[in-house]
Amino acid sequence: MQPIKSIEVISTGNGQPLIILHGWTSGTVDWVDHVNIFSQSFSCYYWNVRAYFDDTTTIELLAKDLHSVIHHYGLESPVLLGHSMGTLTILEYLQQYGENNISAVIFIDQSPKIITDENWDLGLFRNFSKSDNESFVKNLEENFTDTVMNLLLDSKHLSEKEQEILLRSKFFSDRVERIRNFDPHPWIHCWKSFVYKDYREILTKINVPALLI
């Protein structure tokens, strides 16, 4: 690991640079198995975002951290892979810095506009209004761990039986234990910074190869 402005970047593998940006309340631990495969063909760079230690974390700061990593390591033509909030980080990066030097982007499980309204039904769960978000943030402030895990369950669109299986899984218990140890304030602050963002116009300006998963 090498620190860059207080974030610790993990780098491994050989080949074209691949930068992996994890999702909200996720972390590098969730990408280890993937990186073991990716690193056979790419030089992988990934890190825990500053919400792990910085109360002032915003999506704008996450994009600046991405920019700092690219320039610190002198990465040429990296592929950017973002899951959930990681996708929003890439979109914010493209809005701030453009796509010069970026060879391709990969967006996983994220809408360019989270809040839904009468003109947009492709946000979070296709039905996540401004009032839904206000209730969600209030719940985060009252019981962060349960609210985050309920969001995870809702995102899966699982049957009752499938939910029971997930609730008994090691993945779920490990995630609960990890989030229980979080300081919720940086994560809530970060959520508030991106939940009302609208990156739809940025999508129309992407001219490098893009994969949507």
CSV table of N, CA and C in Angstrom, one decimal, residues 47-148:
chain,number,residue,atom,x,y,z
A,47,TRP,N,-8.7,1.3,-3.5
A,47,TRP,CA,-8.4,1.8,-2.2
A,47,TRP,C,-9.8,2.0,-1.5
A,48,ASN,N,-9.7,2.1,-0.2
A,48,ASN,CA,-10.9,2.5,0.6
A,48,ASN,C,-11.1,4.0,0.5
A,49,VAL,N,-12.2,4.4,0.2
A,49,VAL,CA,-12.5,5.8,0.0
A,49,VAL,C,-12.4,6.6,1.3
A,50,ARG,N,-12.2,7.9,1.2
A,50,ARG,CA,-11.9,8.7,2.4
A,50,ARG,C,-13.1,8.8,3.4
A,51,ALA,N,-14.3,8.2,3.0
A,51,ALA,CA,-15.4,8.2,4.0
A,51,ALA,C,-15.0,7.3,5.2
A,52,TYR,N,-14.0,6.5,5.1
A,52,TYR,CA,-13.5,5.7,6.2
A,52,TYR,C,-12.9,6.6,7.3
A,53,PHE,N,-12.5,7.8,7.0
A,53,PHE,CA,-11.8,8.6,8.0
A,53,PHE,C,-12.1,10.1,7.9
A,54,ASP,N,-12.8,10.6,6.9
A,54,ASP,CA,-13.0,12.0,6.6
A,54,ASP,C,-14.4,12.4,6.7
A,55,ASP,N,-14.8,13.2,7.7
A,55,ASP,CA,-16.2,13.6,7.9
A,55,ASP,C,-16.7,14.5,6.8
A,56,THR,N,-15.8,15.1,6.0
A,56,THR,CA,-16.2,16.1,5.0
A,56,THR,C,-16.3,15.4,3.6
A,57,THR,N,-16.3,14.1,3.6
A,57,THR,CA,-16.3,13.4,2.3
A,57,THR,C,-17.5,13.7,1.4
A,58,THR,N,-17.2,14.0,0.2
A,58,THR,CA,-18.2,14.3,-0.9
A,58,THR,C,-17.8,13.6,-2.1
A,59,ILE,N,-18.8,13.5,-3.1
A,59,ILE,CA,-18.5,12.9,-4.3
A,59,ILE,C,-17.5,13.7,-5.1
A,60,GLU,N,-17.4,15.0,-4.9
A,60,GLU,CA,-16.4,15.8,-5.6
A,60,GLU,C,-15.0,15.5,-5.1
A,61,LEU,N,-14.9,15.3,-3.8
A,61,LEU,CA,-13.6,14.9,-3.2
A,61,LEU,C,-13.2,13.5,-3.7
A,62,LEU,N,-14.1,12.6,-3.8
A,62,LEU,CA,-13.8,11.2,-4.3
A,62,LEU,C,-13.2,11.3,-5.8
A,63,ALA,N,-13.8,12.2,-6.6
A,63,ALA,CA,-13.4,12.3,-7.9
A,63,ALA,C,-12.0,13.0,-8.0
A,64,LYS,N,-11.7,13.9,-7.0
A,64,LYS,CA,-10.4,14.5,-7.0
A,64,LYS,C,-9.3,13.5,-6.5
A,65,ASP,N,-9.7,12.6,-5.6
A,65,ASP,CA,-8.8,11.5,-5.2
A,65,ASP,C,-8.5,10.6,-6.4
A,66,LEU,N,-9.5,10.3,-7.2
A,66,LEU,CA,-9.2,9.5,-8.4
A,66,LEU,C,-8.2,10.2,-9.3
A,67,HIS,N,-8.4,11.5,-9.5
A,67,HIS,CA,-7.5,12.3,-10.3
A,67,HIS,C,-6.1,12.3,-9.8
A,68,SER,N,-6.0,12.4,-8.4
A,68,SER,CA,-4.7,12.4,-7.8
A,68,SER,C,-4.0,11.0,-8.0
A,69,VAL,N,-4.7,9.9,-7.9
A,69,VAL,CA,-4.1,8.6,-8.1
A,69,VAL,C,-3.6,8.5,-9.5
A,70,ILE,N,-4.4,8.9,-10.5
A,70,ILE,CA,-3.9,8.8,-11.9
A,70,ILE,C,-2.6,9.5,-12.1
A,71,HIS,N,-2.6,10.7,-11.5
A,71,HIS,CA,-1.4,11.6,-11.7
A,71,HIS,C,-0.2,11.1,-10.9
A,72,HIS,N,-0.5,10.7,-9.6
A,72,HIS,CA,0.6,10.2,-8.8
A,72,HIS,C,1.4,9.1,-9.4
A,73,TYR,N,0.6,8.1,-9.9
A,73,TYR,CA,1.3,6.9,-10.5
A,73,TYR,C,1.6,7.1,-12.0
A,74,GLY,N,1.2,8.2,-12.6
A,74,GLY,CA,1.5,8.5,-14.0
A,74,GLY,C,0.8,7.4,-14.9
A,75,LEU,N,-0.4,7.1,-14.5
A,75,LEU,CA,-1.1,6.1,-15.3
A,75,LEU,C,-1.6,6.6,-16.6
A,76,GLU,N,-1.3,5.8,-17.6
A,76,GLU,CA,-1.6,6.1,-19.0
A,76,GLU,C,-2.8,5.2,-19.5
A,77,SER,N,-3.8,5.9,-20.0
A,77,SER,CA,-5.0,5.2,-20.6
A,77,SER,C,-5.6,4.1,-19.6
A,78,PRO,N,-5.9,4.5,-18.4
A,78,PRO,CA,-6.5,3.5,-17.5
A,78,PRO,C,-7.9,3.2,-17.8
A,79,VAL,N,-8.3,2.0,-17.5
A,79,VAL,CA,-9.8,1.7,-17.5
A,79,VAL,C,-10.3,2.0,-16.1
A,80,LEU,N,-11.5,2.7,-16.1
A,80,LEU,CA,-12.1,3.0,-14.8
A,80,LEU,C,-13.3,2.1,-14.6
A,81,LEU,N,-13.3,1.4,-13.5
A,81,LEU,CA,-14.4,0.5,-13.1
A,81,LEU,C,-15.1,1.0,-11.8
A,82,GLY,N,-16.3,1.3,-11.9
A,82,GLY,CA,-17.0,1.7,-10.7
A,82,GLY,C,-18.3,1.0,-10.4
A,83,HIS,N,-18.4,0.6,-9.1
A,83,HIS,CA,-19.6,-0.1,-8.7
A,83,HIS,C,-20.4,0.9,-7.8
A,84,SER,N,-21.7,1.1,-8.1
A,84,SER,CA,-22.6,1.9,-7.3
A,84,SER,C,-22.0,3.3,-7.2
A,85,MET,N,-21.7,3.7,-6.0
A,85,MET,CA,-21.1,5.1,-5.8
A,85,MET,C,-19.8,5.2,-6.6
A,86,GLY,N,-19.1,4.1,-6.9
A,86,GLY,CA,-17.9,4.2,-7.7
A,86,GLY,C,-18.2,4.7,-9.1
A,87,THR,N,-19.4,4.3,-9.6
A,87,THR,CA,-19.9,4.8,-10.9
A,87,THR,C,-20.1,6.3,-10.9
A,88,LEU,N,-20.7,6.7,-9.8
A,88,LEU,CA,-21.0,8.2,-9.6
A,88,LEU,C,-19.6,8.9,-9.5
A,89,THR,N,-18.7,8.3,-8.9
A,89,THR,CA,-17.3,8.9,-8.8
A,89,THR,C,-16.7,9.1,-10.2
A,90,ILE,N,-16.9,8.1,-11.0
A,90,ILE,CA,-16.4,8.2,-12.4
A,90,ILE,C,-17.1,9.3,-13.2
A,91,LEU,N,-18.4,9.4,-13.0
A,91,LEU,CA,-19.2,10.4,-13.7
A,91,LEU,C,-18.8,11.8,-13.2
A,92,GLU,N,-18.6,11.9,-11.9
A,92,GLU,CA,-18.2,13.2,-11.4
A,92,GLU,C,-16.8,13.6,-11.9
A,93,TYR,N,-15.9,12.6,-12.0
A,93,TYR,CA,-14.6,12.8,-12.5
A,93,TYR,C,-14.6,13.3,-14.0
A,94,LEU,N,-15.5,12.6,-14.8
A,94,LEU,CA,-15.6,13.0,-16.2
A,94,LEU,C,-16.2,14.4,-16.3
A,95,GLN,N,-17.1,14.8,-15.4
A,95,GLN,CA,-17.6,16.1,-15.4
A,95,GLN,C,-16.5,17.2,-15.0
A,96,GLN,N,-15.6,16.8,-14.1
A,96,GLN,CA,-14.6,17.8,-13.6
A,96,GLN,C,-13.4,17.8,-14.6
A,97,TYR,N,-13.0,16.6,-15.1
A,97,TYR,CA,-11.7,16.5,-15.8
A,97,TYR,C,-11.8,16.1,-17.3
A,98,GLY,N,-13.0,15.6,-17.7
A,98,GLY,CA,-13.1,15.1,-19.0
A,98,GLY,C,-12.5,13.7,-19.1
A,99,GLU,N,-12.5,13.2,-20.4
A,99,GLU,CA,-12.1,11.8,-20.6
A,99,GLU,C,-10.7,11.7,-21.2
A,100,ASN,N,-10.0,12.8,-21.3
A,100,ASN,CA,-8.6,12.7,-21.8
A,100,ASN,C,-7.8,11.7,-21.0
A,101,ASN,N,-7.1,10.8,-21.7
A,101,ASN,CA,-6.3,9.8,-21.1
A,101,ASN,C,-7.0,8.6,-20.5
A,102,ILE,N,-8.4,8.6,-20.5
A,102,ILE,CA,-9.1,7.5,-20.1
A,102,ILE,C,-9.4,6.6,-21.3
A,103,SER,N,-9.2,5.3,-21.2
A,103,SER,CA,-9.4,4.4,-22.3
A,103,SER,C,-10.7,3.8,-22.4
A,104,ALA,N,-11.4,3.6,-21.2
A,104,ALA,CA,-12.7,2.9,-21.2
A,104,ALA,C,-13.3,3.1,-19.8
A,105,VAL,N,-14.6,3.0,-19.7
A,105,VAL,CA,-15.3,3.0,-18.4
A,105,VAL,C,-16.2,1.8,-18.3
A,106,ILE,N,-16.4,1.4,-17.0
A,106,ILE,CA,-17.3,0.3,-16.7
A,106,ILE,C,-18.2,0.8,-15.6
A,107,PHE,N,-19.5,0.8,-15.8
A,107,PHE,CA,-20.4,1.2,-14.8
A,107,PHE,C,-21.3,0.0,-14.3
A,108,ILE,N,-21.2,-0.3,-13.0
A,108,ILE,CA,-21.9,-1.4,-12.5
A,108,ILE,C,-23.0,-1.0,-11.5
A,109,ASP,N,-24.3,-1.3,-11.8
A,109,ASP,CA,-25.4,-1.2,-10.9
A,109,ASP,C,-25.6,0.2,-10.3
A,110,GLN,N,-25.7,1.2,-11.2
A,110,GLN,CA,-25.9,2.5,-10.7
A,110,GLN,C,-26.6,3.4,-11.8
A,111,SER,N,-27.6,4.1,-11.4
A,111,SER,CA,-28.3,5.0,-12.2
A,111,SER,C,-27.6,6.4,-12.2
A,112,PRO,N,-27.6,7.1,-13.3
A,112,PRO,CA,-27.0,8.5,-13.4
A,112,PRO,C,-27.8,9.5,-12.6
A,113,LYS,N,-29.0,9.1,-12.2
A,113,LYS,CA,-29.8,10.0,-11.4
A,113,LYS,C,-30.6,9.2,-10.4
A,114,ILE,N,-30.3,9.3,-9.1
A,114,ILE,CA,-30.9,8.4,-8.1
A,114,ILE,C,-32.3,8.7,-7.8
A,115,ILE,N,-32.7,10.0,-7.6
A,115,ILE,CA,-34.0,10.4,-7.3
A,115,ILE,C,-35.0,10.3,-8.4
A,116,THR,N,-36.1,9.7,-8.2
A,116,THR,CA,-37.1,9.5,-9.2
A,116,THR,C,-38.2,10.6,-9.1
A,117,ASP,N,-38.8,10.9,-10.2
A,117,ASP,CA,-39.9,11.9,-10.2
A,117,ASP,C,-40.9,11.6,-11.3
A,118,GLU,N,-41.8,12.5,-11.6
A,118,GLU,CA,-42.8,12.2,-12.7
A,118,GLU,C,-42.1,12.0,-14.1
A,119,ASN,N,-40.9,12.5,-14.2
A,119,ASN,CA,-40.2,12.5,-15.5
A,119,ASN,C,-39.1,11.5,-15.6
A,120,TRP,N,-38.9,10.8,-14.5
A,120,TRP,CA,-37.7,9.9,-14.4
A,120,TRP,C,-38.0,8.7,-13.5
A,121,ASP,N,-38.1,7.5,-14.1
A,121,ASP,CA,-38.4,6.3,-13.3
A,121,ASP,C,-37.3,5.3,-13.3
A,122,LEU,N,-36.1,5.8,-13.6
A,122,LEU,CA,-34.9,4.8,-13.7
A,122,LEU,C,-33.9,5.1,-12.6
A,123,GLY,N,-34.3,5.6,-11.5
A,123,GLY,CA,-33.4,5.9,-10.4
A,123,GLY,C,-33.3,4.7,-9.5
A,124,LEU,N,-33.0,5.0,-8.2
A,124,LEU,CA,-32.8,3.9,-7.3
A,124,LEU,C,-34.2,3.1,-7.1
A,125,PHE,N,-34.1,1.8,-7.4
A,125,PHE,CA,-35.3,0.9,-7.3
A,125,PHE,C,-36.4,1.4,-8.2
A,126,ARG,N,-36.2,2.3,-9.1
A,126,ARG,CA,-37.2,2.9,-10.0
A,126,ARG,C,-38.3,3.6,-9.2
A,127,ASN,N,-38.2,3.8,-7.9
A,127,ASN,CA,-39.2,4.5,-7.2
A,127,ASN,C,-38.5,5.0,-5.9
A,128,PHE,N,-37.8,6.1,-6.0
A,128,PHE,CA,-37.1,6.6,-4.8
A,128,PHE,C,-37.2,8.1,-5.0
A,129,SER,N,-38.2,8.6,-4.4
A,129,SER,CA,-38.5,10.1,-4.5
A,129,SER,C,-37.7,10.9,-3.5
A,130,LYS,N,-37.9,12.2,-3.6
A,130,LYS,CA,-37.2,13.1,-2.6
A,130,LYS,C,-37.7,12.8,-1.2
A,131,SER,N,-39.0,12.6,-1.0
A,131,SER,CA,-39.4,12.2,0.3
A,131,SER,C,-38.9,10.9,0.8
A,132,ASP,N,-38.8,9.9,-0.1
A,132,ASP,CA,-38.2,8.6,0.3
A,132,ASP,C,-36.8,8.8,0.8
A,133,ASN,N,-36.0,9.7,0.1
A,133,ASN,CA,-34.6,10.0,0.5
A,133,ASN,C,-34.6,10.7,1.9
A,134,GLU,N,-35.5,11.6,2.1
A,134,GLU,CA,-35.5,12.3,3.4
A,134,GLU,C,-35.8,11.3,4.5
A,135,SER,N,-36.7,10.3,4.3
A,135,SER,CA,-36.9,9.3,5.3
A,135,SER,C,-35.7,8.4,5.5
A,136,PHE,N,-35.1,8.1,4.4
A,136,PHE,CA,-33.9,7.2,4.4
A,136,PHE,C,-32.8,7.9,5.2
A,137,VAL,N,-32.5,9.1,5.0
A,137,VAL,CA,-31.4,9.8,5.7
A,137,VAL,C,-31.8,9.9,7.2
A,138,LYS,N,-33.0,10.2,7.5
A,138,LYS,CA,-33.5,10.2,8.9
A,138,LYS,C,-33.2,8.8,9.6
A,139,ASN,N,-33.5,7.8,8.8
A,139,ASN,CA,-33.3,6.4,9.4
A,139,ASN,C,-31.8,6.1,9.6
A,140,LEU,N,-31.0,6.6,8.6
A,140,LEU,CA,-29.5,6.5,8.7
A,140,LEU,C,-29.0,7.1,10.0
A,141,GLU,N,-29.6,8.3,10.3
A,141,GLU,CA,-29.1,9.0,11.5
A,141,GLU,C,-29.6,8.3,12.8
A,142,GLU,N,-30.7,7.6,12.7
A,142,GLU,CA,-31.2,6.9,13.9
A,142,GLU,C,-30.6,5.5,14.1
A,143,ASN,N,-30.4,4.8,13.0
A,143,ASN,CA,-29.9,3.4,13.1
A,143,ASN,C,-29.2,3.1,11.8
A,144,PHE,N,-27.9,3.5,11.8
A,144,PHE,CA,-27.2,3.4,10.5
A,144,PHE,C,-27.1,2.0,10.0
A,145,THR,N,-26.7,1.0,10.8
A,145,THR,CA,-26.4,-0.3,10.4
A,145,THR,C,-27.6,-1.0,9.8
A,146,ASP,N,-28.7,-1.0,10.5
A,146,ASP,CA,-30.0,-1.6,10.1
A,146,ASP,C,-30.5,-1.0,8.8
A,147,THR,N,-30.4,0.3,8.7
A,147,THR,CA,-30.8,1.1,7.5
A,147,THR,C,-30.0,0.7,6.3
A,148,VAL,N,-28.7,0.6,6.4
A,148,VAL,CA,-27.8,0.2,5.3
A,148,VAL,C,-28.1,-1.2,4.9
